[in-house]
mmCIF file of C-alpha atoms in Angstrom:
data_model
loop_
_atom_site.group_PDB
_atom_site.id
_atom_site.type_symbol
_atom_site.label_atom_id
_atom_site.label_comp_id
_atom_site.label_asym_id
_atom_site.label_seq_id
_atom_site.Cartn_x
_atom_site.Cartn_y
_atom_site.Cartn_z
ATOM 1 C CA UNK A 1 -26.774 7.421 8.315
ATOM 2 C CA UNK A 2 -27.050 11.055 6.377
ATOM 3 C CA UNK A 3 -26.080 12.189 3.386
ATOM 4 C CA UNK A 4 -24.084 15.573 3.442
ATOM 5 C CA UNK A 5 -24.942 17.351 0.323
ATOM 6 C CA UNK A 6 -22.845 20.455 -0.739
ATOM 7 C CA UNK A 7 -23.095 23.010 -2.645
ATOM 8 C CA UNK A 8 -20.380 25.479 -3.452
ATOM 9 C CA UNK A 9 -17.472 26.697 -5.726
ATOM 10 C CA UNK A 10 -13.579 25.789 -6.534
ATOM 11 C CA UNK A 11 -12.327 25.599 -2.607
ATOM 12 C CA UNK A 12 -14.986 22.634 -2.089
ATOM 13 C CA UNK A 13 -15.097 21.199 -5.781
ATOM 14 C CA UNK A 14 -13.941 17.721 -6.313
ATOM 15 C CA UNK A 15 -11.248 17.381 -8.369
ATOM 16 C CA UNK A 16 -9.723 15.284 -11.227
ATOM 17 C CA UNK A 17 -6.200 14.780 -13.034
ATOM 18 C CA UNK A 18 -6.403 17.785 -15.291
ATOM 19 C CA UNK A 19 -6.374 20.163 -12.035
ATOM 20 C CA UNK A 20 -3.854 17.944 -9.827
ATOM 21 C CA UNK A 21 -3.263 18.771 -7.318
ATOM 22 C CA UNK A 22 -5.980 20.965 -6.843
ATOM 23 C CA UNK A 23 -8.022 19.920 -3.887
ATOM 24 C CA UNK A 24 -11.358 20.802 -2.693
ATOM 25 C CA UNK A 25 -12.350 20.868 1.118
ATOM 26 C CA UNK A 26 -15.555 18.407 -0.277
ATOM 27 C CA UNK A 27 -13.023 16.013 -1.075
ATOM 28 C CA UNK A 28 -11.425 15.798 2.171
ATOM 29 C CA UNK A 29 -14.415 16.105 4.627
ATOM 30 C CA UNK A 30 -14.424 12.090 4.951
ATOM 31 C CA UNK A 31 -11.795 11.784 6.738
ATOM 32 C CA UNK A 32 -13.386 13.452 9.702
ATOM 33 C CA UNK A 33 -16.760 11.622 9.303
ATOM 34 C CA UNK A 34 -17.931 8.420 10.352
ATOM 35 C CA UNK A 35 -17.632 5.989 7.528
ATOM 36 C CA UNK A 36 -21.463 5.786 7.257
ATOM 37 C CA UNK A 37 -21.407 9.457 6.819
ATOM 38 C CA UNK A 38 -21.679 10.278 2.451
ATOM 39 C CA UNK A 39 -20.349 13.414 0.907
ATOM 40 C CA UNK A 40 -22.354 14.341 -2.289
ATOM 41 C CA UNK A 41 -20.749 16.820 -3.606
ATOM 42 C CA UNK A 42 -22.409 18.888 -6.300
ATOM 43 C CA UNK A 43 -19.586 22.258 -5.763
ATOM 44 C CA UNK A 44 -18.475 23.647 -9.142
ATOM 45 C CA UNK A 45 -15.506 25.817 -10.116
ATOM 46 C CA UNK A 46 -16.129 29.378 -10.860
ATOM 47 C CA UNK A 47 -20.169 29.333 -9.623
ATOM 48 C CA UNK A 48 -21.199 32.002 -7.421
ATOM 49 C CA UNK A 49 -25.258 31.546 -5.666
ATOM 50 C CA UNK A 50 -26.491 33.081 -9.067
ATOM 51 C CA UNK A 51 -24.636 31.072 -11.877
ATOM 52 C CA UNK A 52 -25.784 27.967 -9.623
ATOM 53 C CA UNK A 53 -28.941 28.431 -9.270
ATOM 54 C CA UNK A 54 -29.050 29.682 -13.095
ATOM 55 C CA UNK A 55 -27.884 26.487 -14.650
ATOM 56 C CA UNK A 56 -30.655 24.530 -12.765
ATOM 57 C CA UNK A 57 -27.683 22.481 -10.314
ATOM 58 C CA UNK A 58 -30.113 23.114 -6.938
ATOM 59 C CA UNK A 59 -32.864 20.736 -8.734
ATOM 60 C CA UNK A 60 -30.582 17.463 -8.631
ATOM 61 C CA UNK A 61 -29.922 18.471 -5.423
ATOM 62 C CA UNK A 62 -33.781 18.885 -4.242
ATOM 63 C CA UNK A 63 -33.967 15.709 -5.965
ATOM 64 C CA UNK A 64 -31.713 13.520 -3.695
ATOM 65 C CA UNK A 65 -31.822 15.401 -0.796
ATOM 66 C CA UNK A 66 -34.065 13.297 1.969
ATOM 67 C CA UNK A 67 -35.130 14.028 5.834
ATOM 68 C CA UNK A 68 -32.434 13.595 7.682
ATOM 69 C CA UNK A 69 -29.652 15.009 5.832
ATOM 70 C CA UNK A 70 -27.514 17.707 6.014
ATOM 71 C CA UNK A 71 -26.959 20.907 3.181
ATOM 72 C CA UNK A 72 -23.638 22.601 3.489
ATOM 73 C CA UNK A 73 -24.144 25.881 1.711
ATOM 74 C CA UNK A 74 -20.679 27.637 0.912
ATOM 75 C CA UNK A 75 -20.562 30.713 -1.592
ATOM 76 C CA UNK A 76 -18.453 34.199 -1.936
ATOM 77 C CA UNK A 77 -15.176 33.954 -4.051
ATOM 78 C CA UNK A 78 -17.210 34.516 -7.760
ATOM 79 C CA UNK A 79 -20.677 35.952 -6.240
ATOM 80 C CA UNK A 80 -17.921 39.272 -5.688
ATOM 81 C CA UNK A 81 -17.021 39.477 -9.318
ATOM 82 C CA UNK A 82 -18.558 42.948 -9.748
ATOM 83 C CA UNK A 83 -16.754 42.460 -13.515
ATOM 84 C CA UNK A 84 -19.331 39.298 -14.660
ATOM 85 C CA UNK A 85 -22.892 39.868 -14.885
ATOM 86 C CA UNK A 86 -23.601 36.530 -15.136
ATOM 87 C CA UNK A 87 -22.167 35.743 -11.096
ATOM 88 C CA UNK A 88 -21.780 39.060 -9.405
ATOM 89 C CA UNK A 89 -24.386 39.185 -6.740
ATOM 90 C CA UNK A 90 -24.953 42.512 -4.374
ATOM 91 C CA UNK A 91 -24.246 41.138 -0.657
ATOM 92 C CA UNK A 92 -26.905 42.655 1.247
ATOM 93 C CA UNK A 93 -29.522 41.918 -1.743
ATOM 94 C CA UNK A 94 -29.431 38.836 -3.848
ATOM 95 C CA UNK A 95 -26.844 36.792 -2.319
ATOM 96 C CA UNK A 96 -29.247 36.598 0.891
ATOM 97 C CA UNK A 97 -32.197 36.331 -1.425
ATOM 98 C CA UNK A 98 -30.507 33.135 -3.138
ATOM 99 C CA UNK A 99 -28.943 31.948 0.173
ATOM 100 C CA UNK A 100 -32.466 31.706 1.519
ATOM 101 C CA UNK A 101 -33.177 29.566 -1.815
ATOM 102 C CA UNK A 102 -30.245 26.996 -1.204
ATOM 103 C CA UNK A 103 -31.647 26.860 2.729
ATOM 104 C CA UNK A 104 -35.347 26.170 1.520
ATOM 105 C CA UNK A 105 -33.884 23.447 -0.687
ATOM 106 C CA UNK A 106 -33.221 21.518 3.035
ATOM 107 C CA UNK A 107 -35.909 22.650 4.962
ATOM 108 C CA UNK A 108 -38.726 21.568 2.603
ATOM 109 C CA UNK A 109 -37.433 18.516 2.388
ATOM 110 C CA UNK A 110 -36.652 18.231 6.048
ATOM 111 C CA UNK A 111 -32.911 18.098 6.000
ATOM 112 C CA UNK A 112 -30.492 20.097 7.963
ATOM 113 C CA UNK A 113 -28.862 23.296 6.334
ATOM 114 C CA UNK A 114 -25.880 24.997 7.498
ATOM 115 C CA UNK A 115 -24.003 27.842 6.002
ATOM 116 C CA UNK A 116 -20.363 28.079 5.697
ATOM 117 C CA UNK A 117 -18.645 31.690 5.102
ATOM 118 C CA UNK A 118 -15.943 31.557 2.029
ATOM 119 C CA UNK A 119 -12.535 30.589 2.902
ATOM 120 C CA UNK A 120 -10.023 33.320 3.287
ATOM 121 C CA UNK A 121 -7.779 33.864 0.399
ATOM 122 C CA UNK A 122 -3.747 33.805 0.995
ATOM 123 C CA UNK A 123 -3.456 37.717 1.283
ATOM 124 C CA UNK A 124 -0.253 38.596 2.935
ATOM 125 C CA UNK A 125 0.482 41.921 3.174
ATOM 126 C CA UNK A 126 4.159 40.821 4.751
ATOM 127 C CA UNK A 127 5.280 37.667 5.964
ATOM 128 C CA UNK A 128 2.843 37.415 9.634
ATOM 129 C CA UNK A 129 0.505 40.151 8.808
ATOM 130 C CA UNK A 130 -3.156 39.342 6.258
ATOM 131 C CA UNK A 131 -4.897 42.244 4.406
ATOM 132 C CA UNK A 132 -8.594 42.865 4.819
ATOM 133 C CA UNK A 133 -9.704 40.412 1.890
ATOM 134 C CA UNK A 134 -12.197 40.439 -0.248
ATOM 135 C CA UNK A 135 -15.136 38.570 1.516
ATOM 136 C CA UNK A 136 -15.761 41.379 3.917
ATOM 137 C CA UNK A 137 -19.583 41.996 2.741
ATOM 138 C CA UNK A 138 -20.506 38.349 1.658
ATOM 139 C CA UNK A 139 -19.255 37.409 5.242
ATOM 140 C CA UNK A 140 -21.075 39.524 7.132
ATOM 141 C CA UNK A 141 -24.343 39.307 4.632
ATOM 142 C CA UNK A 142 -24.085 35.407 5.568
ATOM 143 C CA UNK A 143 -23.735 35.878 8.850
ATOM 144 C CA UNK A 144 -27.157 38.469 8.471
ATOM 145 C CA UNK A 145 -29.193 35.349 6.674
ATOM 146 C CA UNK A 146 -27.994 32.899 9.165
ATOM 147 C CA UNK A 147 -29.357 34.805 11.888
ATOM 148 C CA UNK A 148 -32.524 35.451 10.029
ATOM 149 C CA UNK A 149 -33.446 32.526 9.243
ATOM 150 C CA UNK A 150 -32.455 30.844 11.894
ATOM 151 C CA UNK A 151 -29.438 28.034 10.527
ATOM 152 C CA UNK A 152 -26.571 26.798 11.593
ATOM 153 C CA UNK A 153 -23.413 28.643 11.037
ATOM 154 C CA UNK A 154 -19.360 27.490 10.813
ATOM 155 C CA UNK A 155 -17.629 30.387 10.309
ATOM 156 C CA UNK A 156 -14.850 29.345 8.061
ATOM 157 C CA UNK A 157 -13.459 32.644 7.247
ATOM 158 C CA UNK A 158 -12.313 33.189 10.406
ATOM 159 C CA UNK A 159 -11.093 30.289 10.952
ATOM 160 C CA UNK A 160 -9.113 30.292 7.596
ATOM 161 C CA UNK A 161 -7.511 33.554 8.652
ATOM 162 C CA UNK A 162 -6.382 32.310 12.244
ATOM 163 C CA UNK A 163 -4.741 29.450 10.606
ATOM 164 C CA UNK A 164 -3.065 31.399 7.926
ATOM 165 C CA UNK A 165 -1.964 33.957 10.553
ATOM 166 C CA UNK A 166 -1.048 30.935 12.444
ATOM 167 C CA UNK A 167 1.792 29.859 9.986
ATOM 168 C CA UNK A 168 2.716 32.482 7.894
ATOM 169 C CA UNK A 169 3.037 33.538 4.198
ATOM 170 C CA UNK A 170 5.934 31.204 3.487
ATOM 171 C CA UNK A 171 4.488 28.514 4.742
ATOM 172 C CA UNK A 172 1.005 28.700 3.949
ATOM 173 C CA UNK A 173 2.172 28.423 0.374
ATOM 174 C CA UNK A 174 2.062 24.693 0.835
ATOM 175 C CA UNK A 175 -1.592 24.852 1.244
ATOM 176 C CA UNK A 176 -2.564 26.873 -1.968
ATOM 177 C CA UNK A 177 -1.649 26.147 -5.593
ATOM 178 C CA UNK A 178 1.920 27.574 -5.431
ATOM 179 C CA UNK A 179 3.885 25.160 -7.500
ATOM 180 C CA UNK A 180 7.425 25.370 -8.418
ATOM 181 C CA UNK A 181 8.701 24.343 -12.149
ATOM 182 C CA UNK A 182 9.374 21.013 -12.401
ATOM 183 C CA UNK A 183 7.820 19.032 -9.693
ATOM 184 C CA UNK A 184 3.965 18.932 -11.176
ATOM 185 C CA UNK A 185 2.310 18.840 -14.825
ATOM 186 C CA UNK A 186 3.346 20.857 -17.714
ATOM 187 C CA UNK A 187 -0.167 22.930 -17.552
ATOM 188 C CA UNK A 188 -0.126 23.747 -13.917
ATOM 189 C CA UNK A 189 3.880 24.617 -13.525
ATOM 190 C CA UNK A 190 5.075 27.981 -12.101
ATOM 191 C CA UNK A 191 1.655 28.610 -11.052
ATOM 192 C CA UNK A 192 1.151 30.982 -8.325
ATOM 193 C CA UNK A 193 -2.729 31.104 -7.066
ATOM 194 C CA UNK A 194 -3.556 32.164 -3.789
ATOM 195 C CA UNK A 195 -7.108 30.761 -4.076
ATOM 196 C CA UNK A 196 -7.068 27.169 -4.814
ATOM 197 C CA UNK A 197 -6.176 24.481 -2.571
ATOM 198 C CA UNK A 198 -3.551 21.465 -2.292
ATOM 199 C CA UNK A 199 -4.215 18.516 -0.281
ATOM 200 C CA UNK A 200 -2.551 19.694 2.864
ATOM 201 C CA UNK A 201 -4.717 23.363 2.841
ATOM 202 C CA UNK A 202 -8.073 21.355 2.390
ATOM 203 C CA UNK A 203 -7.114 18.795 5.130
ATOM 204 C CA UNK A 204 -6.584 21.804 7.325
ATOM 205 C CA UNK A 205 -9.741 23.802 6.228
ATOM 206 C CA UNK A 206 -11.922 20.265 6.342
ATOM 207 C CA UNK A 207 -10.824 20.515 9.938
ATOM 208 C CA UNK A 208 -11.910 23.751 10.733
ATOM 209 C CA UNK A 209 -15.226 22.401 9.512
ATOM 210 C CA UNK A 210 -15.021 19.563 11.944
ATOM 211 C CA UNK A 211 -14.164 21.935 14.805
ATOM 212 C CA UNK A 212 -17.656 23.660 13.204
ATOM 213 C CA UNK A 213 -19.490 20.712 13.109
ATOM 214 C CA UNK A 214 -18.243 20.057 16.844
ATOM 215 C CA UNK A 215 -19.008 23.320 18.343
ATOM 216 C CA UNK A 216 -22.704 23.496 16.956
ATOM 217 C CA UNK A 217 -23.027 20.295 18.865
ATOM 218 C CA UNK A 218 -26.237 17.583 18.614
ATOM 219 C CA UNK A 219 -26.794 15.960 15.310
ATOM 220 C CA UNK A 220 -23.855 17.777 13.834
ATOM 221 C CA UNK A 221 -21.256 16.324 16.578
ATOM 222 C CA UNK A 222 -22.664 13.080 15.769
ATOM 223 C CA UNK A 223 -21.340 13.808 12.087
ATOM 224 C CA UNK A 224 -17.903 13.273 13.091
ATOM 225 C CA UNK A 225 -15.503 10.296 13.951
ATOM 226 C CA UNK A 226 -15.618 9.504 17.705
ATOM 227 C CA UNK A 227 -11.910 9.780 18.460
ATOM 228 C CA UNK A 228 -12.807 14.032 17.920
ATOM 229 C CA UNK A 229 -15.560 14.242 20.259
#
């Protein structure tokens, strides 16, 4: 069976001890796949398309990569820091110039790419109500590439927001890397980020992805465990 590589930042990054309980969606995936379905994931915190592709991480992907398998391709949250030279990427120019490098990764080695728009950040304005975010652009410049070239597309930013709409500000901190004092390790206490996952908020973004991988049908329903078809 296929090999899902993926490529990507700190929402899809697996994680050890030093960020527990940090949680990437690449970590999580498996549990909506068929057992003989493999995750290789190559995500890395803080890399936008550019700082990727700069430190040379697509090669051991192109590497590895066979016919048959699948590329997930899942960038925003650091190709928008307008503030580092070394990420920031303009939407409409070189993020769909490097997008179209990650997809020709796949396609010359005849696997299957499919792009994934950033996950929403937790952006309450008040308790029901999200603000506009930050992915605006990159979304929409994704969804441009997709269309151009032709790949598959899960639209995870809109699915983030209906689910965070869905349950709220309070609740939603459950999902992200809110963490009261005194329940987690020294280094991570009090911390209140809005971008990085727990285990529950990638379980519930990894199923988004599912309901993706379900909706674009054919070979990428057949990704998934039967008792979700």
């Amino acid at each position: 069976m296929a090999t899902i590589f993926w490529a990507g930042d700190s929402t899809v990054q697996y994680n050890g001890i030093m960020t527990y309980p940090q949680t990437g969606i690449g970590q999580v995936l498996h549990l909506f796949l068929k057992p003989e379905v493999k995750v290789e994931n190559h995500a890395k915190n803080g890399r936008s398309t550019k700082s990727f592709i700069d430190e040379s991480r697509l090669p051991a992907i192109y590497d590895k990569i066979s016919e048959g398998d699948f590329f997930f391709i899942q960038f925003g949250h650091n190709d928008e820091k307008k503030e580092d030279p070394d990420r920031y990427t303009e939407p409409f120019s070189d993020y769909m110039v490097n997008l179209e490098k990650f997809v020709n990764v796949a396609r010359n080695k005849k696997a299957w790419p499919v792009l994934i728009t950033p996950l929403e950040r937790r952006c309450f304005i008040d308790e029901t109500t999200l603000g506009a975010g930050e992915h605006g652009d990159y979304v929409e410049a994704m969804k441009r590439t997709a269309k151009n070239l032709d790949v598959p597309l899960i639209d995870l930013h809109s699915m983030s927001r209906a689910e965070l709409t869905r349950v709220g500000a309070e609740a939603s901190k459950n999902w992200y890397m809110h963490l009261p004092e005194g329940k987690y390790p020294y280094h991570m206490e009090g911390l209140l980020d809005n971008t990085h996952l727990q285990y529950a908020g990638a379980v519930v973004y990894g199923g988004c992805i599912a309901r993706g991988l379900k909706e674009l049908g054919g070979i990428y329903r057949e990704l998934l465990l039967d008792e979700l078809l």
